[in-house]
Each structure stands twice: as structure tokens, then as C-alpha cells.
Amino acid sequence: MSRMTMLRLGAALCAVLLGGAAGAAAGIDRVEPPHWWVGMKSDKLQLMVHGDAIAGFSPRLASPGLAGVRLAGVRRVANRNYVFLDLVVAPRTRPGSVAIEFRRGLEVRRVDYQLQARAPGSARRASFGNADAILNLMPDRFANGDPANDNQPGFPDPANRADIDAGRHGGDIAGIVGKLDYIAAMGYTAIWPTPLTESRQDKYSYHGYAATDTYRIDPRYGSNEDYRRMVALARSKGVGVLQDIVLNHIGSNHWWMKDLPAPDWLGYGNRFVPTAHARTTASDPYAAQADRKNYVEGWFGSDMPDLNQKHPLLATYLIQNTLWWVEYAGLYGIRVDTFGYSDHAFLSAWSARVREEFPTLNIVGEEWSMNPLVVAYWLDGKRNPNGYRTSMPSMMDYPLNDTLRRALVAEDSLHSGLSHLYERLNDDMAYPDASKLVVFEGNHDIPRLYSILGEDLDLYKMAIAYLLTTRGVPQLYYGTELLMTSPTVRADGPTRQDFPGGWQGDRVDAVSGAGLDAKQKQAQAYVRKLLNWRKAQALVHSGKLMHFAPEDGTYVYFRYAGSGQGAKRLMVAINKNRKPVALDTARFAEILPRGASGTDVASGETYDLARTLAMPARSVLVLEVDR
């Protein structure tokens, strides 16, 4: 074959390889992140490129390139089907396409990588805080707005609404969109859906915590663009969206699992070893190293491979994935699943990097421990004896959740019942700022509140009133306002039952009220009243808290601000007794103005507080104190 013939064949081959649409070319399966933005705080960008034997190619930026972008480094791993590119995107780079060529002899593979403009004000975005009330919902079980997407080609685990425990029921993004007006009217200002990213698992895929593609919304929920539109529409209605991020693990059907980048990409050298869930090992000064290793590297199950964030390329991948979703979707905040299970140095780096890029973004982590010291360990500003620090602004307040549930059903004594709830707040000394914690009555992992309270509507109202007036950011679980029930021990399926009215043909509809019984309507109205009232209550958002030791089944606390004539007061009184009581208000003289009266938020009734507060049996009063 002549040299000219060889050149012609080479040119033809290049033409074939370059002839694809913008993005990944033939021989390149994935480039992640799928695109990026100019004007980010950090000028560094790592691209993970996956393709057949791609490590054997020499990458370079095609000329003429996009001004301000350069290739700073190329890193290869054990698997020759991966290569990692380190790009530098100068601060004043303009949006555009970066042509990246991969050459091996005459063979050329090319990627046209997009750098987009950021949304105005993205870096210092509005985010959730004490003025918000968050609704936790499970998309698959919330509402089915598009039955046509219930099953998808190539996806196992078909829809089966009859299977309460494990089946997919068909809820989706369109369903959430259809309920946004209801959510806003109830008084919620933020929603936290459980993960919507692709979960191509063989079973139990509905919960979403075993992702198989962290850059893609599961098509049974909708598309990435559907998700972004939902976030924007929700925001226009006064409702922000928190994304549930999983840093610790992936699903066993993740595309990586067929072609792992490195022998240490997963915990225990890519080998299944179950975690013992020993949460205290993170902070325990006496913990064995083997136990600490197991907590961080152990797998939740064989279907949830544990990620090894000690691997620097994986650590950067996960950090960029979070940043990508915040910027792409316009998120209002982040909730981090199984926070402490990830490598602890990585968690410090991850939280610092996210807050560097988005300084005003709020993030709440899950540490499922009833020990305030264990929860506090992860918070920004916490001075730990071992010197460990993160930049996490908030954690879920599991200790208070557990105590509230127990206190309302326990017999009242010196250290149980309401006294237990009173004493729990003493543990706030463990936190840098307890007001930043997310307080909650329930979520998708624990039995429903109404069932735990023995289906007692009076106790339920006490729990709701306490949640919405104590310190912290309140979060409720979907269906709590409808007195939805579950077993009193953990049973995921029944705890995650379908939201009434979310499916065509439902006999009961939360929005219209059809099929709701009298107690459900009363509970729904009570939650709606308090949530909407709370929106404008700066006293509850940022006021100080003073409480008085419980006596004889009663508990009183105040939220307050200012002093003298300009002072503002909110009085919350709980009476668990099965008979009316008269509280001597002289006991509260240091905070309650002489001759004051108070108007109950729920009923509008005014109570004379000059000498006594007459409380009905089994009641809670949220009183706006008149000066």
C-alpha cells in the first residue's frame, strides 16, 4: 500500500470518527461532568473520560481552542478504558465549546465539551433556613402525573402498585408538579424529595438510594430537563427544592460496576464487606482502627457498593457531581444521606468546596444517632478534641425527634414524659448553634408519627405545635397532615404508602378533601394554619427560647425578642392531663408581662394571662402575647 493510499484511509477514518454530533464521539462512551460552566469560583475542572482503550490515546485541546482553557494534566488509572483530564478554565473565559482530541497514530477521537454561562446570582443563591418549613416526600409514592413513563426499556423492576413493600408505584416529577399548588397552600416553603437520579436496580429501586447514574434523572420520573423545570416552577410558587445527595455508595447496577476504574474505587478493595454501622467510631477516642475502617469502608449491602472517597479522582468526581446539580437545577439546598459513613477527610473537603462555590447554600446531613455528641461532631464550628472539622452548617436533629415521640406517650415523672423533652434541650450545649438543626416529626425511614402517638389526635397536635415553634428548621413527612399510619416498628413499605389522590381513581384525595374523615380534615387544617402562620413569624425564626421545668403533666416555653415596650413574646403551653388545668402565670413573671393576654393561633380565642391560664384537657396553646 502506497503512502498516499494510507493517508487517504487515515483521513477517511478520522472523518468517520469525527462525524458524530457534538459531545462524545465514536469510541468515547461518557465524559463526566457532561458539561460545565465558566465563572466558577475554582478554575479547576476534572473530566472523567470513558471509552474503549482510551488511556492509550494522547489527549490535547484542538486548535484554535477556546481562549482561557488549557489542558493542565492527564491522569491514567489501572483500567485502560478511563482517562482523567485536568482542565483549567480561566476566570474570564467566555461560554463556548472546547474541542478535545484523542490521538493514537492516525486514529482520532474528538469530544466537543460545552462550557456554559452561569445563571445570574447563582453563587449567592437563596437557600433554606429557619423561616422555612420542609416537606419530605418519596417521589415514587407521592403522585403519578405521567403513567406513560412508569416502565422504561432496559430498566428492570417494573411498576407494580400492588407490591407495597418493594414495588415501584409510578410516582414521578409530573406528579410533584401537579401537587405544587397544594404544597404551597399548605404552607410549605421547601420540598426534599428522596433521590430522583437513575436507579436501574433489579428490585427496591423505588427508594432511589442506590444510584446507577449520578448525572441522570431516572426516566421513570422524567428527564433532567423535567427536573430543572420543576425546580423553577416550584420556586415561582415560593417553594424551594432540596436535592438528596448520596456520597457514600452507589447501586450494584451502576455502570461503573461492569468496568471499575481502579482496584480501590470501592471500599475494602472492591470487595463486599458489610458495615457494622458503628457510628460512634468517628469520634470515639478509644475506637479500634479496624472498627473505624469498617464504618467508613463497609458496604450497606451487596446491592449498595461503598465508595472509597480516599481515591483522589473519585473524591473530585463526587464533589463536582454535587456542584453540577446545584448549578444545573438551581437548587435551594442539599440533604446528604448517610453523612458520616464516607471518608472523614473527604467530608471536610466536600463541604468546604461546596460552600466555597456556593457560600449561601444550606446543607443538612443525616447522622442517624440519638446521641447529640455524635450529631454535633459533624457541624461547622464544633471544636472536636481530635481537631476534626467540617463546613457542614446543619444536621438532622434525630435526638430531638426521638425524644419528642417518646415524651408525648410516656408517663410524666421527674425524668420522663415532658421532663425528658425539657431536659433534651439542655443538650443544645453540644452544638455550635442548635437553631441551625433541622427538626422533624418523621421521614421515610421511621414509623409514622400518628401511629407512634397511639393515633391520639390531641398528642398529634402537641407534636406539630412543638415542632413548628421550637428552635431549628422544621421538616414534616408527606401525609403527616392526613394522619397517615404505619406499624410502630420500622416497616418501610407501609411507612411509604401512596399519597391519597396521587393516582387516577383514588377514592381519597388530599387536595379536594374527598374521602377524608373528620379527624383527617381537622389535622390537615391544623397543620395548614400553623405552617402558614409561621411563615411571617420572625419571633419563631430567630427569637430566643426560654422554657420552664414541666410540672404535673404541663410544659410551658416562650419564644421572645427585645425588651421593654418593644418586647415580643410567644407562649406555648402543653397540657397532657386528661382534665383541664389552671396554670399560675405568676411563675412566668420574668418573661410574661403583667396583665397580659394571649391569642391562640389555631382557634383565634383570647386567653387572660393576668393570674392563671385555663387550659383544656389534652391541649396545646400557641399564644401570641399582647403587650
XYZ file of C-alpha atoms in Angstrom:
627
model
C 0.000 0.000 0.000
C 1.415 3.398 -1.002
C 1.942 6.202 1.485
C -0.725 8.295 -0.307
C -3.262 5.490 -0.002
C -2.528 5.181 3.700
C -3.043 8.912 4.181
C -6.374 8.766 2.342
C -7.533 5.850 4.512
C -6.412 7.708 7.621
C -8.309 10.800 6.560
C -11.414 8.722 5.895
C -11.123 7.091 9.317
C -10.828 10.487 11.004
C -13.899 11.692 9.139
C -15.924 8.738 10.405
C -14.751 9.225 13.984
C -15.388 12.965 13.921
C -18.722 12.743 12.166
C -20.877 12.342 15.291
C -22.954 15.021 16.961
C -21.423 17.458 19.448
C -20.409 15.669 22.629
C -18.862 12.224 22.863
C -17.571 10.741 19.608
C -17.412 7.134 18.495
C -15.150 5.223 20.849
C -15.974 7.505 23.776
C -18.939 6.412 25.859
C -19.002 9.073 28.536
C -17.493 12.368 29.569
C -18.422 13.488 33.084
C -19.408 16.048 34.167
C -21.436 16.198 30.920
C -20.816 19.956 30.724
C -19.541 22.726 32.982
C -19.722 26.494 33.440
C -17.443 29.484 33.096
C -17.081 31.848 36.022
C -16.929 29.226 38.761
C -15.008 30.099 41.917
C -12.412 27.415 41.198
C -10.746 27.399 37.799
C -10.033 23.656 38.013
C -12.154 21.034 36.257
C -11.598 17.269 36.183
C -13.130 15.302 33.303
C -13.611 11.554 33.555
C -13.493 10.089 30.033
C -14.603 6.501 29.434
C -14.070 4.679 26.162
C -12.514 1.554 24.717
C -8.752 1.668 25.453
C -8.966 5.468 25.719
C -5.912 5.571 28.003
C -3.786 4.597 25.011
C -4.669 7.835 23.229
C -2.926 11.165 23.669
C -5.390 13.938 24.520
C -4.973 17.559 23.526
C -7.117 20.632 23.008
C -7.759 21.181 19.321
C -6.541 24.384 17.756
C -7.869 27.014 17.625
C -9.182 26.406 21.145
C -11.471 28.343 23.411
C -9.461 31.212 24.863
C -8.809 30.776 28.576
C -8.984 26.965 28.639
C -5.923 24.763 28.859
C -5.171 21.119 29.497
C -3.081 21.064 32.682
C -2.705 17.336 33.196
C -3.617 13.820 32.136
C -4.061 11.041 34.681
C -4.452 7.376 33.922
C -5.662 4.582 36.187
C -5.353 0.803 36.196
C -8.311 0.399 33.845
C -7.215 1.459 30.355
C -10.797 2.353 29.454
C -10.547 5.520 31.550
C -8.528 8.686 31.421
C -8.901 11.749 33.636
C -8.200 15.204 32.241
C -7.357 18.227 34.362
C -8.557 21.416 32.703
C -8.006 24.967 33.839
C -10.777 27.399 32.931
C -9.566 30.952 33.444
C -11.956 33.303 35.298
C -12.792 35.434 32.255
C -13.321 32.584 29.817
C -16.399 33.057 27.677
C -19.010 30.338 27.173
C -18.348 28.066 24.244
C -17.242 24.663 23.028
C -13.881 23.104 23.844
C -12.724 20.595 21.234
C -10.749 17.786 22.872
C -8.945 15.370 20.572
C -7.635 11.937 21.487
C -4.978 10.689 19.058
C -3.344 7.309 18.554
C -1.447 7.177 15.316
C -3.897 8.033 12.568
C -6.937 7.375 14.751
C -8.597 10.426 16.270
C -11.484 10.615 18.695
C -12.965 14.005 19.457
C -15.235 15.472 22.103
C -16.856 18.885 21.870
C -17.175 19.872 25.513
C -19.551 22.673 26.427
C -18.770 25.449 28.896
C -21.961 27.353 29.646
C -22.788 30.669 31.279
C -23.878 30.557 34.907
C -27.303 31.754 35.975
C -27.221 35.321 37.342
C -26.682 35.350 41.110
C -26.078 31.616 41.202
C -23.126 31.741 43.589
C -25.006 33.615 46.302
C -28.374 31.970 45.891
C -31.270 31.969 48.330
C -31.329 28.834 50.453
C -33.410 27.234 53.166
C -33.231 28.387 56.766
C -35.247 28.971 59.916
C -38.027 30.778 58.083
C -38.711 27.662 56.020
C -40.778 24.539 56.551
C -39.623 21.499 54.576
C -41.758 18.674 53.202
C -40.022 15.313 52.794
C -41.643 13.225 50.080
C -40.870 9.976 48.283
C -41.483 10.672 44.577
C -42.471 7.121 43.597
C -45.153 7.096 46.298
C -46.316 10.707 46.075
C -48.163 11.223 42.788
C -48.216 9.703 39.307
C -48.611 12.537 36.830
C -47.453 10.617 33.749
C -48.379 6.904 33.709
C -46.711 6.561 30.292
C -43.251 6.680 31.882
C -43.896 4.036 34.547
C -41.882 1.406 32.684
C -38.834 2.011 30.512
C -36.970 -0.232 28.032
C -33.872 -1.733 29.596
C -34.994 -0.997 33.148
C -35.793 -3.931 35.438
C -38.148 -3.648 38.417
C -41.380 -2.873 36.527
C -44.188 -0.875 38.110
C -46.340 -2.889 40.497
C -48.550 -0.787 42.715
C -49.896 -3.896 44.435
C -46.460 -4.507 45.958
C -46.388 -2.132 48.915
C -43.030 -3.274 50.253
C -40.765 -3.307 47.205
C -42.666 -2.321 44.076
C -42.457 0.855 42.050
C -45.800 2.634 42.091
C -45.272 5.157 39.300
C -44.951 8.467 41.100
C -42.892 10.974 39.139
C -41.826 14.571 38.585
C -45.056 15.358 36.759
C -46.907 14.173 39.845
C -44.945 16.529 42.083
C -45.612 19.384 39.668
C -49.315 18.618 39.832
C -49.262 18.920 43.627
C -47.148 22.088 43.913
C -50.179 24.307 44.453
C -51.335 22.033 47.278
C -47.856 22.016 48.833
C -47.629 25.807 48.682
C -51.164 26.270 50.003
C -50.389 24.004 52.964
C -47.633 26.433 53.908
C -44.514 24.507 52.978
C -41.701 26.617 51.575
C -39.348 23.803 50.567
C -39.505 20.183 49.487
C -36.959 17.427 49.951
C -37.675 14.553 47.562
C -35.748 11.340 48.107
C -33.253 10.735 45.251
C -34.527 11.122 41.706
C -31.313 10.016 39.993
C -31.292 6.864 37.891
C -31.577 3.616 39.861
C -31.545 0.732 37.405
C -31.619 -1.807 40.231
C -33.317 -5.192 39.947
C -35.537 -4.547 42.973
C -36.302 -1.866 45.558
C -35.334 0.784 43.021
C -38.235 2.998 44.109
C -36.388 4.482 47.093
C -33.598 5.873 44.904
C -30.688 5.464 47.304
C -28.814 3.056 45.017
C -27.938 5.234 42.020
C -26.771 3.718 38.754
C -26.050 7.051 37.036
C -25.478 10.087 39.223
C -25.782 12.565 36.341
C -29.160 11.381 35.090
C -32.694 11.635 36.408
C -34.366 8.227 36.306
C -36.561 8.270 33.160
C -39.383 6.698 35.155
C -39.528 10.053 36.946
C -38.841 12.178 33.882
C -35.823 13.827 32.304
C -33.101 16.118 33.590
C -34.895 18.981 31.904
C -38.192 17.975 33.560
C -36.433 18.150 36.906
C -34.958 21.565 36.202
C -38.348 22.888 35.096
C -39.951 21.500 38.258
C -37.395 23.291 40.431
C -38.011 26.579 38.627
C -41.795 26.221 38.779
C -41.697 25.354 42.465
C -39.553 28.404 43.163
C -42.044 30.617 41.348
C -44.663 29.356 43.812
C -42.497 30.083 46.848
C -41.224 26.525 47.261
C -37.515 25.672 47.042
C -36.143 22.213 46.247
C -33.503 20.367 48.240
C -31.709 17.555 46.426
C -30.915 14.337 48.271
C -27.235 13.570 47.598
C -25.634 10.181 48.311
C -21.852 10.363 48.682
C -21.313 7.068 50.464
C -22.458 4.432 47.997
C -23.943 3.584 44.606
C -26.183 0.822 43.273
C -24.797 -2.564 42.287
C -26.032 -1.979 38.728
C -24.168 1.300 38.359
C -22.394 1.396 35.010
C -19.043 1.558 36.834
C -19.590 -1.919 38.254
C -19.130 -3.527 34.836
C -15.827 -1.714 34.328
C -14.427 -0.308 37.581
C -11.821 2.410 37.064
C -9.412 1.156 39.722
C -8.902 -1.737 42.160
C -9.506 0.633 45.076
C -12.548 2.504 43.721
C -14.794 0.821 46.301
C -14.462 0.069 49.991
C -12.346 -2.897 51.041
C -10.603 -3.056 47.681
C -13.824 -3.503 45.673
C -14.803 -6.434 47.929
C -18.137 -6.753 49.739
C -17.734 -6.446 53.491
C -20.858 -5.274 55.359
C -20.692 -2.261 57.640
C -21.459 -2.744 61.321
C -22.933 0.800 61.469
C -20.709 1.732 64.443
C -21.340 5.472 64.166
C -19.523 6.440 67.334
C -16.192 5.232 65.939
C -15.864 8.529 64.071
C -15.452 10.484 67.301
C -14.702 7.789 69.898
C -11.168 8.408 71.261
C -10.887 4.719 72.156
C -12.206 3.197 68.922
C -10.190 0.453 67.254
C -8.875 1.312 63.802
C -10.494 -1.834 62.419
C -13.898 -0.600 63.585
C -13.313 2.865 62.145
C -12.309 1.312 58.844
C -15.431 -0.853 58.804
C -17.690 2.112 59.481
C -16.260 4.043 56.541
C -15.461 1.252 54.063
C -18.135 -1.319 54.907
C -20.989 -1.747 52.443
C -24.656 -1.174 53.321
C -25.387 -4.357 51.399
C -24.189 -6.259 48.373
C -26.596 -4.122 46.332
C -25.020 -0.879 47.597
C -21.253 -0.862 46.934
C -19.396 1.518 49.218
C -17.385 4.248 47.505
C -13.775 4.826 48.531
C -13.519 8.599 48.741
C -9.851 8.298 49.713
C -9.227 7.853 45.992
C -8.492 11.439 44.902
C -10.057 11.080 41.456
C -13.273 9.684 42.914
C -13.320 12.384 45.591
C -13.129 15.105 42.944
C -15.758 13.316 40.856
C -18.211 13.351 43.780
C -17.521 16.976 44.650
C -18.080 18.068 41.057
C -21.255 15.990 40.828
C -22.748 17.939 43.730
C -21.685 21.282 42.278
C -23.095 20.284 38.905
C -26.577 19.561 40.263
C -26.702 22.764 42.322
C -25.789 24.884 39.306
C -27.732 22.916 36.702
C -31.006 22.585 38.577
C -30.966 25.810 40.595
C -31.236 24.037 43.935
C -32.419 25.645 47.177
C -30.341 23.325 49.317
C -28.853 19.873 49.799
C -29.654 16.985 52.099
C -26.795 14.468 52.433
C -27.685 10.839 53.050
C -25.641 8.653 55.452
C -23.246 11.519 56.040
C -20.743 10.049 58.492
C -20.242 6.811 56.552
C -17.995 8.483 53.978
C -14.274 9.086 54.435
C -13.981 11.819 57.026
C -11.210 13.827 55.370
C -13.273 13.752 52.191
C -16.348 15.065 54.026
C -14.328 18.045 55.213
C -13.082 18.708 51.692
C -16.501 18.159 50.108
C -18.357 20.503 52.467
C -15.659 23.175 52.209
C -15.628 23.040 48.418
C -19.415 23.216 48.076
C -19.608 26.196 50.400
C -16.672 27.862 48.673
C -18.574 27.722 45.393
C -21.989 28.474 46.932
C -21.368 30.407 50.190
C -25.057 30.915 50.977
C -26.206 27.377 50.155
C -27.543 25.495 53.164
C -26.716 21.806 53.585
C -28.168 19.349 56.089
C -26.601 15.975 56.797
C -28.072 12.746 58.099
C -26.446 11.246 61.187
C -28.974 8.729 62.465
C -27.907 8.814 66.096
C -29.860 9.679 69.229
C -26.662 10.974 70.832
C -26.253 14.759 70.452
C -22.477 14.434 70.757
C -22.372 12.164 67.713
C -24.550 14.546 65.691
C -22.647 17.646 66.803
C -19.298 16.159 65.748
C -20.007 16.936 62.084
C -21.076 20.568 62.437
C -19.202 23.634 61.288
C -17.807 25.448 64.307
C -17.670 22.360 66.512
C -14.355 22.173 68.357
C -13.637 18.471 68.480
C -10.855 17.180 70.760
C -9.215 15.376 67.836
C -9.157 18.564 65.769
C -11.602 17.296 63.141
C -13.630 19.961 61.329
C -16.165 20.173 58.541
C -18.038 23.043 56.932
C -21.484 21.491 57.461
C -23.996 24.156 58.543
C -26.747 21.750 59.644
C -27.607 18.186 60.628
C -30.884 16.343 61.140
C -31.883 16.509 64.816
C -32.514 12.817 65.428
C -32.087 13.146 69.213
C -34.938 15.647 69.494
C -37.129 13.665 67.095
C -36.766 10.541 69.205
C -37.322 12.416 72.453
C -40.441 14.224 71.233
C -42.060 10.964 70.181
C -41.228 9.257 73.467
C -42.100 12.203 75.691
C -45.655 12.528 74.463
C -46.597 8.896 75.110
C -44.601 8.304 78.305
C -45.986 8.788 81.795
C -44.856 12.110 83.219
C -42.350 11.979 86.061
C -39.179 13.737 87.131
C -37.150 12.364 84.213
C -39.725 11.033 81.750
C -42.512 12.377 79.619
C -42.405 16.141 79.187
C -39.433 16.347 81.560
C -37.457 14.248 79.089
C -38.304 16.743 76.337
C -37.345 19.645 78.602
C -34.010 18.049 79.509
C -33.202 17.192 75.902
C -32.810 20.880 75.077
C -30.061 21.061 77.690
C -28.001 19.039 75.200
C -28.014 22.040 72.881
C -24.767 22.994 74.611
C -23.145 20.302 72.437
C -23.986 22.152 69.217
C -22.251 25.250 67.831
C -25.713 26.637 67.006
C -28.719 24.412 67.680
C -31.014 26.808 65.830
C -29.496 25.594 62.553
C -30.542 21.974 63.092
C -33.399 20.510 61.068
C -36.077 19.327 63.491
C -38.565 16.791 62.196
C -41.531 14.682 63.207
C -40.921 11.885 60.706
C -39.376 10.806 57.443
C -39.305 7.874 55.033
C -37.183 5.727 57.378
C -39.113 5.773 60.654
C -42.668 4.807 61.713
C -45.284 7.469 61.195
C -45.914 9.991 63.951
C -49.649 9.396 64.358
C -49.114 5.673 64.886
C -46.321 6.209 67.413
C -48.673 8.502 69.346
C -51.324 5.786 69.528
C -53.482 7.552 66.922
C -54.248 10.226 69.505
C -55.165 13.490 67.774
C -54.517 15.582 70.875
C -50.955 14.300 71.237
C -50.501 14.773 67.496
C -51.381 18.465 67.781
C -48.888 18.847 70.619
C -46.164 17.346 68.436
C -46.977 19.586 65.472
C -47.189 22.726 67.590
C -43.890 21.934 69.283
C -42.142 21.202 66.000
C -43.281 24.464 64.435
C -42.421 26.700 67.402
C -39.194 25.282 68.837
C -35.689 26.239 67.648
C -34.480 24.910 64.315
C -35.767 24.380 60.785
C -38.939 22.244 60.788
C -39.486 19.333 58.413
C -42.612 17.203 58.040
C -43.197 13.964 56.137
C -45.772 13.719 53.362
C -49.126 12.513 54.631
C -48.479 13.552 58.223
C -51.130 16.223 57.755
C -53.576 13.423 56.838
C -52.808 11.227 59.867
C -51.327 8.512 57.678
C -50.365 5.448 59.703
C -47.804 2.646 59.718
C -46.641 -0.148 62.011
C -44.961 1.178 65.157
C -41.741 -0.651 64.308
C -39.755 0.031 61.161
C -41.599 -1.217 58.092
C -40.504 0.720 55.024
C -43.323 -0.229 52.672
C -46.262 0.745 54.908
C -44.428 3.890 56.038
C -44.107 4.885 52.380
C -47.687 4.324 51.253
C -49.130 6.282 48.359
C -50.242 9.841 48.968
C -54.063 9.963 48.725
C -55.179 11.483 45.441
C -51.869 10.982 43.705
C -53.264 8.331 41.325
C -56.210 8.370 38.998
C -59.143 6.606 40.588
C -58.032 7.180 44.190
C -61.081 7.189 46.442
C -59.414 9.551 48.892
C -57.952 12.850 47.679
C -55.919 15.131 49.944
C -56.367 18.120 47.646
C -60.135 18.065 47.178
C -60.814 16.542 50.587
C -62.842 13.717 49.065
C -62.902 10.662 51.316
C -61.102 12.303 54.238
C -62.695 11.635 57.617
C -63.367 14.319 60.214
C -60.111 13.774 62.101
C -58.057 13.919 58.924
C -59.687 17.181 57.900
C -59.093 18.602 61.363
C -55.422 17.597 61.309
C -54.910 18.954 57.798
C -56.479 22.280 58.757
C -54.351 22.481 61.908
C -51.097 21.887 60.051
C -52.094 24.326 57.300
C -52.976 27.014 59.834
C -49.721 26.757 61.769
C -47.493 26.430 58.703
C -48.937 29.499 57.021
C -48.878 31.478 60.266
C -45.243 30.510 60.840
C -44.100 31.977 57.507
C -44.254 35.537 58.834
C -43.170 34.892 62.423
C -39.675 36.319 62.841
C -40.054 35.549 66.534
C -40.140 31.831 65.737
C -37.478 32.073 63.046
C -34.853 33.863 65.115
C -36.203 34.656 68.572
C -34.659 33.369 71.767
C -36.163 30.458 73.695
C -36.916 30.206 77.404
C -38.640 27.210 78.944
C -39.876 26.322 82.414
C -39.479 22.933 84.032
C -42.569 20.768 83.460
C -44.976 20.354 86.344
C -47.755 17.803 86.702
C -48.033 16.972 83.016
C -47.709 20.554 81.765
C -44.855 22.282 79.948
C -44.535 25.957 79.032
C -41.947 27.717 76.908
C -41.582 31.109 75.268
C -40.044 32.487 72.103
C -39.092 36.101 72.642
C -37.172 39.079 71.304
C -36.451 42.565 72.579
C -37.249 44.080 75.958
C -39.443 46.737 77.498
C -42.242 48.212 75.433
C -40.807 46.781 72.211
C -40.630 43.216 73.501
C -42.380 40.447 71.616
C -43.497 37.181 73.184
C -44.931 33.865 72.035
C -46.120 31.472 74.740
C -46.557 27.758 74.059
C -48.322 25.708 76.718
C -48.831 21.945 76.669
C -51.243 20.073 78.936
C -51.070 16.283 78.679
C -53.552 15.728 81.503
C -56.961 14.267 80.810
C -58.551 17.099 82.746
C -58.393 20.891 82.490
C -55.701 22.687 84.458
C -55.194 26.265 85.616
C -51.573 27.361 85.332
C -50.431 30.049 87.774
C -48.912 32.610 85.420
C -47.005 34.333 88.241
C -44.423 31.601 87.723
C -43.599 33.119 84.323
C -43.240 36.709 85.569
C -39.666 37.098 84.312
C -40.831 36.735 80.712
C -44.616 37.320 80.762
C -45.721 40.970 81.081
C -48.078 41.794 83.946
C -51.717 41.805 82.912
C -51.011 40.227 79.549
C -53.404 38.267 77.407
C -52.712 35.849 74.607
C -54.471 34.852 71.400
C -54.292 31.233 70.317
C -53.025 30.957 66.758
C -55.105 27.897 65.896
C -58.500 28.877 67.287
C -58.306 32.670 67.484
C -59.550 32.502 71.074
C -58.125 35.027 73.549
C -56.929 33.912 77.000
C -56.490 36.110 80.065
C -52.968 35.591 81.410
C -53.154 38.028 84.319
C -53.351 35.360 87.034
C -53.951 31.930 85.542
C -54.067 30.240 82.181
C -57.091 27.972 81.915
C -56.040 25.066 79.711
C -58.457 22.477 78.341
C -57.643 18.817 78.866
C -55.113 17.259 76.470
C -54.386 20.521 74.707
C -51.678 22.764 73.337
C -51.954 26.527 73.022
C -49.746 28.702 70.837
C -50.399 32.152 72.251
C -49.360 35.438 70.704
C -48.882 37.547 73.815
C -50.411 41.013 73.764
C -48.225 43.587 75.483
